[in-house]
Short mmCIF file of C-alpha atoms in Angstrom, two decimals:
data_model
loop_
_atom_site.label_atom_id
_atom_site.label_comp_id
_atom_site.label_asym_id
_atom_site.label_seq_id
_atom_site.Cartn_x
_atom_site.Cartn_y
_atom_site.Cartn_z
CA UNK A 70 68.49 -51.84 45.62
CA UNK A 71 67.17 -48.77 47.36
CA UNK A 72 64.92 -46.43 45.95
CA UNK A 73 66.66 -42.94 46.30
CA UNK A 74 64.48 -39.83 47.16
CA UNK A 75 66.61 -37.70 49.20
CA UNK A 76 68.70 -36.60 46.24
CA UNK A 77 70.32 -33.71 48.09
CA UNK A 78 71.97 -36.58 50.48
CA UNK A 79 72.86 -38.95 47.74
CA UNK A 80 74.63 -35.87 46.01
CA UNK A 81 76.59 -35.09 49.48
CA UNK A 82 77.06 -38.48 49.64
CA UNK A 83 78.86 -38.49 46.57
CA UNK A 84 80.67 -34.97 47.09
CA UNK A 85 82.20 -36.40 50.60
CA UNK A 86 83.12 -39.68 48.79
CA UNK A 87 85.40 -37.48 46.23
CA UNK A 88 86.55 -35.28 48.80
CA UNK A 89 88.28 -37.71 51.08
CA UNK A 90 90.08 -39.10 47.88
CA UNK A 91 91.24 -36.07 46.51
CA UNK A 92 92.14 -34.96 50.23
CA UNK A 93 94.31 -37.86 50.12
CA UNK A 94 96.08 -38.39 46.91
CA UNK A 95 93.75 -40.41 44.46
CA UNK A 96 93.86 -40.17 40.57
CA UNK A 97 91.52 -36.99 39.14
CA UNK A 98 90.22 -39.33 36.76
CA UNK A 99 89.31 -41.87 40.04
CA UNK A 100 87.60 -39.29 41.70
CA UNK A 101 85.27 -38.41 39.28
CA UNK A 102 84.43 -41.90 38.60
CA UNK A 103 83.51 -43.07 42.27
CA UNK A 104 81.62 -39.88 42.13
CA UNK A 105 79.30 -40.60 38.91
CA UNK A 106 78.74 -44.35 39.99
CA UNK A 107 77.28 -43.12 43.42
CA UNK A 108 75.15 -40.68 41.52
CA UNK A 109 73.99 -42.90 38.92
CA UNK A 110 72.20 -45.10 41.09
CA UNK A 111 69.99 -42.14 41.54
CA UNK A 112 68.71 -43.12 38.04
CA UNK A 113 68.48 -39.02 36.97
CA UNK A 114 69.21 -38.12 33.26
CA UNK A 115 71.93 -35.73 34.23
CA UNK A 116 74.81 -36.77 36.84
CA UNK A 117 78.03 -34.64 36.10
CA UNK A 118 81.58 -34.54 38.35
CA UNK A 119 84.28 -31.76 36.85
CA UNK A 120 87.47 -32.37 39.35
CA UNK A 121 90.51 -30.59 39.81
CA UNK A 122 93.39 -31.19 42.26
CA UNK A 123 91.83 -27.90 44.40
CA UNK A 124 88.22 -28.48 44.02
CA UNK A 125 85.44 -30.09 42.30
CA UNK A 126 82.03 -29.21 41.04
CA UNK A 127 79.31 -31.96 40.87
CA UNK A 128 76.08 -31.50 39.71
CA UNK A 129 72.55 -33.64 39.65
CA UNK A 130 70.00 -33.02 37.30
CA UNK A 131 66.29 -33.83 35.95
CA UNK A 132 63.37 -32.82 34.50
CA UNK A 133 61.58 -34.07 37.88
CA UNK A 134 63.61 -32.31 40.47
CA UNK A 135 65.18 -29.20 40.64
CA UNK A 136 68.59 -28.69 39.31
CA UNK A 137 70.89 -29.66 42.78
CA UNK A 138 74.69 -28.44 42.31
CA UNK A 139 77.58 -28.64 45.02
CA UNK A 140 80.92 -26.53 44.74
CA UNK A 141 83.53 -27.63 47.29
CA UNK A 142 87.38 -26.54 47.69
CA UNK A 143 89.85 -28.28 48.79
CA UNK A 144 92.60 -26.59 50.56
CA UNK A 145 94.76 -29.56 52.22
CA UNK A 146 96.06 -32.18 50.28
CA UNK A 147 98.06 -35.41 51.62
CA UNK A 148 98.92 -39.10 51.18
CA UNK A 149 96.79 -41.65 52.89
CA UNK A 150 95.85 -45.17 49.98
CA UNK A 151 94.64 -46.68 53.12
CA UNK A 152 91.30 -44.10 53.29
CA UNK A 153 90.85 -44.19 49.10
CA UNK A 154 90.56 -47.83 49.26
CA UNK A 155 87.96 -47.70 51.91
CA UNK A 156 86.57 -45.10 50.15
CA UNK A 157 85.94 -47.16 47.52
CA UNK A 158 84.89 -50.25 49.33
CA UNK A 159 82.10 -47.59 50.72
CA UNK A 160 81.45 -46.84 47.55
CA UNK A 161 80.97 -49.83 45.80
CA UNK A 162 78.86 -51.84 48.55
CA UNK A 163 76.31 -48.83 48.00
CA UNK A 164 76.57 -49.61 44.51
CA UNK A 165 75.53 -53.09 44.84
CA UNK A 166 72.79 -51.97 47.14
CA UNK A 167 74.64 -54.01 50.05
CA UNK A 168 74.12 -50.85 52.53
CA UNK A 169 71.80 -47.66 52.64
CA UNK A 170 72.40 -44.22 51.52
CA UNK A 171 72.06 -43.21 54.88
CA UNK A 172 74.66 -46.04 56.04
CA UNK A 173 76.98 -44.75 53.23
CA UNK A 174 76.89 -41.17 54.34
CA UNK A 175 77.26 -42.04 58.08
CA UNK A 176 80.17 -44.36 57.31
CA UNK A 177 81.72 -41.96 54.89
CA UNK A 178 81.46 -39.16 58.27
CA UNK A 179 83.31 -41.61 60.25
CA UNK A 180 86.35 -42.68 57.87
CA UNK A 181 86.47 -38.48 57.14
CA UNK A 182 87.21 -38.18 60.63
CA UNK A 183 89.35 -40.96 61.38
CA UNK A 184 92.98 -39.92 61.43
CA UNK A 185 96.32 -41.29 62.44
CA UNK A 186 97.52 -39.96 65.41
CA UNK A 187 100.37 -37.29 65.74
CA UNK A 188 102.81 -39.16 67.47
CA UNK A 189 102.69 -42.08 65.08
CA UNK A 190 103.22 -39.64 61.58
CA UNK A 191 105.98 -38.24 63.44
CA UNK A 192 107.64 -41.40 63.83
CA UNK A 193 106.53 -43.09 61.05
CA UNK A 194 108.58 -39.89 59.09
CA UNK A 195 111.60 -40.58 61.64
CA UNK A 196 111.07 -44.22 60.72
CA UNK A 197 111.13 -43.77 56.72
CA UNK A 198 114.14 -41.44 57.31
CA UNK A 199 116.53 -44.38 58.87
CA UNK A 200 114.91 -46.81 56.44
CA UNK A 201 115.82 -45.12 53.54
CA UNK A 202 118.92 -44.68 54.50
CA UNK A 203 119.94 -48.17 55.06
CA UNK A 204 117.73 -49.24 51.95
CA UNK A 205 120.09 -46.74 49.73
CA UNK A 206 123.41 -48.17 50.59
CA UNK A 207 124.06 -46.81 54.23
CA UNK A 208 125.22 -48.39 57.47
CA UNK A 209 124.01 -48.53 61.04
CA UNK A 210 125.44 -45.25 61.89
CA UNK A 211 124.34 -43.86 58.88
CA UNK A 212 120.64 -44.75 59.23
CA UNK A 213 120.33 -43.61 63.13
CA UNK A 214 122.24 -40.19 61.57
CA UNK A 215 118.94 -39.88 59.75
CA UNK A 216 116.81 -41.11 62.53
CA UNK A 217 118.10 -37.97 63.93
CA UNK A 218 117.80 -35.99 60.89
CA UNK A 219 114.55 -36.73 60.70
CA UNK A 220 113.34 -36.05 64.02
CA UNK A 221 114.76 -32.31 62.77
CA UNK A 222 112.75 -32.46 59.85
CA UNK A 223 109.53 -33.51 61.93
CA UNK A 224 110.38 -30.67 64.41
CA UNK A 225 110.67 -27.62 61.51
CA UNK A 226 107.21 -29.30 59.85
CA UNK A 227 105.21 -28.74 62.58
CA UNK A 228 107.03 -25.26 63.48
CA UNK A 229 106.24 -24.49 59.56
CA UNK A 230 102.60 -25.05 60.14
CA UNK A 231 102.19 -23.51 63.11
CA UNK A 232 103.98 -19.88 61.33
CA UNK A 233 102.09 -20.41 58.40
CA UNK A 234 104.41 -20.88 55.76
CA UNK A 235 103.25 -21.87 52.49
CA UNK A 236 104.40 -25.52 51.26
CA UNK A 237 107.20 -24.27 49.18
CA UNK A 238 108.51 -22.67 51.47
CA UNK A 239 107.81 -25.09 54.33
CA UNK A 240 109.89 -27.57 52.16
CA UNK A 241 112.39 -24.96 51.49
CA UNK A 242 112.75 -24.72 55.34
CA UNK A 243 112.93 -28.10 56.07
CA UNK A 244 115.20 -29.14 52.97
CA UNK A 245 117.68 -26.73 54.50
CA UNK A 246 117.31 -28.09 58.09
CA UNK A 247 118.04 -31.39 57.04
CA UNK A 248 120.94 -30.39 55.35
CA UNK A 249 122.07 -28.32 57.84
CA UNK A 250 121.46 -31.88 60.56
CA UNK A 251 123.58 -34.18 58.28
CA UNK A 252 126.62 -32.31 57.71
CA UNK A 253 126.85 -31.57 61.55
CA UNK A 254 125.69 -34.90 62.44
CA UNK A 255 129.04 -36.34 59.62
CA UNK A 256 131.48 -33.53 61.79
CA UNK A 257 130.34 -35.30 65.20
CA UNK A 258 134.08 -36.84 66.19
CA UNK A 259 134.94 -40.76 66.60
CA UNK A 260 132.41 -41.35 64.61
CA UNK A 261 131.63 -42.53 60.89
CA UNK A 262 128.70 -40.90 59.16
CA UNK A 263 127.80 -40.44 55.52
CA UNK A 264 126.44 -36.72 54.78
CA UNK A 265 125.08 -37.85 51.53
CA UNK A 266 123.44 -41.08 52.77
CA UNK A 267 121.66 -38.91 55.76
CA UNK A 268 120.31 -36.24 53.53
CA UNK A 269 118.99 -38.59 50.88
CA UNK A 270 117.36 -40.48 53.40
CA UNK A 271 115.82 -37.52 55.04
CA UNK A 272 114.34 -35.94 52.43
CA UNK A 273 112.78 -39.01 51.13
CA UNK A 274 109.33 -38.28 53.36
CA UNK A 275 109.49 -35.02 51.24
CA UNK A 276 109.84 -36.27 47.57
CA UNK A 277 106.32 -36.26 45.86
CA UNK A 278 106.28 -39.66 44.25
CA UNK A 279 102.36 -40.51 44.72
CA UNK A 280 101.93 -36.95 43.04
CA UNK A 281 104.44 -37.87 40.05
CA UNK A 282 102.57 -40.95 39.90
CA UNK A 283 99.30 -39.77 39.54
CA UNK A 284 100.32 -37.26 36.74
CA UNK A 285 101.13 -40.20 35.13
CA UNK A 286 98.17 -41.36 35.21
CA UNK A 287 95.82 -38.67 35.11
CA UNK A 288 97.89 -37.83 31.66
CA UNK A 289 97.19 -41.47 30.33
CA UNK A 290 93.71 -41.28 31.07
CA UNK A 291 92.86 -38.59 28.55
CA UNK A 292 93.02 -35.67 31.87
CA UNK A 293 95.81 -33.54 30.39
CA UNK A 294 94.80 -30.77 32.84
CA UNK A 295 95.20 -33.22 36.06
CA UNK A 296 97.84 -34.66 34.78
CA UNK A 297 99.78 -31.58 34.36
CA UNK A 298 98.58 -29.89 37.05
CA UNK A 299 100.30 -32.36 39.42
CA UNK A 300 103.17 -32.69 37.46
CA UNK A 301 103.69 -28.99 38.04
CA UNK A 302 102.97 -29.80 41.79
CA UNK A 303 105.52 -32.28 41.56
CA UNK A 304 108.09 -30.36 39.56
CA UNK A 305 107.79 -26.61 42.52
CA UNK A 306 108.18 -29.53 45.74
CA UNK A 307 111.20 -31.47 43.95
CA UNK A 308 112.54 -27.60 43.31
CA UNK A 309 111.88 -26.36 46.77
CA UNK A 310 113.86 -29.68 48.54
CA UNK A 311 116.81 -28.69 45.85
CA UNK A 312 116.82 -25.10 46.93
CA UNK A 313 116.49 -26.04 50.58
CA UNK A 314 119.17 -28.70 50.39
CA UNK A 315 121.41 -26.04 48.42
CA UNK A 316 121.11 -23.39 50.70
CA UNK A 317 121.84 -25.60 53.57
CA UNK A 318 125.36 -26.76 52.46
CA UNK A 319 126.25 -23.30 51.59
CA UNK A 320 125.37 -22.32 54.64
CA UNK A 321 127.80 -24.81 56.34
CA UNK A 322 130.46 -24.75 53.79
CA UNK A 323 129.55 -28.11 51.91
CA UNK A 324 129.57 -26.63 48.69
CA UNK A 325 131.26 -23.94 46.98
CA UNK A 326 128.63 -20.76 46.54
#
């Protein structure tokens, strides 16, 4: 295994690791754990990682070096398993000593940068949307309703983050949308399309389940503050698509204000 010296790079190394994960929807408790087994191989007496869902604080220390401690915030937050588990597979090949630190930071740079393009989360949202739809009962007409719907949703998204609106009310805004989209998508004439089966499929790209999820299991762990930190994260979004959806059908008459 290599001999670590540049401790200021193994403890960026292990900062970057953490912040990809937490960037994109990993466990608190999983995050602070990939984080002390990259530090540990430094072999110092003092390796500590205190995570939250907004930041972290990691800090490397020993008699022989000078104390070495890294703040960092994190402001975005989204879903991508695909970059924790490489994450990991980073993490744990510089465990075993299979690559450098070096390699490890430069291959941790890369996977930071790598992203899905645009055009494929917009369809892959339009995609869900139809999918959803079918999967919950719908028909044909049903799903390409929220094909539609969700090409509305997609379109208010990116006009919410180009305003600046905060996520509640970005999901506010695109909750009502949606709503809005399926009961004038069911008024179309000659043909046959199910307002409730559109707007549940819609809003399904919306619904926090990997952040319900990891409450779960941040809570189970022992994390109490994780775990109810993103079960209050959870609990505003599922409020701000109710809300949104609300407002919507009052809007167009579906329900009774």
């Amino acid at each position: 295994m290599e001999q670590i010296t540049d401790y200021k790079l193994l403890l960026d190394t292990a900062v970057l690791a953490g912040q990809i994960m937490l960037r994109n929807g990993a466990e608190i408790y999983r995050v602070e754990d990939t984080i002390h087994r990259i530090l540990k191989v430094s072999s110092l007496k003092t390796t500590e990682a205190y995570v939250t869902t907004t930041g972290m604080i990691v800090t490397l220390d020993d008699p022989q070096i000078d104390s070495l401690t890294v703040i960092r915030r994190i402001a975005d937050r989204e879903t991508n398993l695909n970059k924790i588990t490489l994450v990991n597979t980073i993490s744990r090949r510089f465990c075993a000593g299979e690559i450098t630190l070096k390699e490890a930071f430069h291959d941790l740079k890369h996977l930071e940068s790598r992203e899905y393009s645009q055009k494929v989360l917009d369809l892959s949202t339009i995609v869900v949307a139809s999918a959803f739809a079918l999967l919950l009962g719908g028909t044909a007409m049903d799903a390409l309703g929220a094909a539609i719907d969700g090409a509305l949703l997609v379109l208010v998204l990116k006009l919410g983050i180009k305003i600046g609106f905060n996520p509640f009310f970005k999901d506010v805004a695109a909750s009502a949308v949606i709503a809005v989209g399926a009961i004038l998508l069911s008024r179309i004439p000659f043909t046959v399309m199910n307002m409730d089966m559109i707007i549940i499929g819609t809003i399904m790209p919306l619904v926090p389940g990997a952040a319900i999820t990891n409450a779960i299991r941040d809570t189970l762990q022992g994390d109490y503050v994780a775990g109810g930190a993103k079960a209050l994260e959870a609990f505003v979004k599922a409020v701000a698509i109710v809300i949104g959806v609300a407002f919507g059908m009052i809007i167009m008459g579906g329900v009774k204000a």
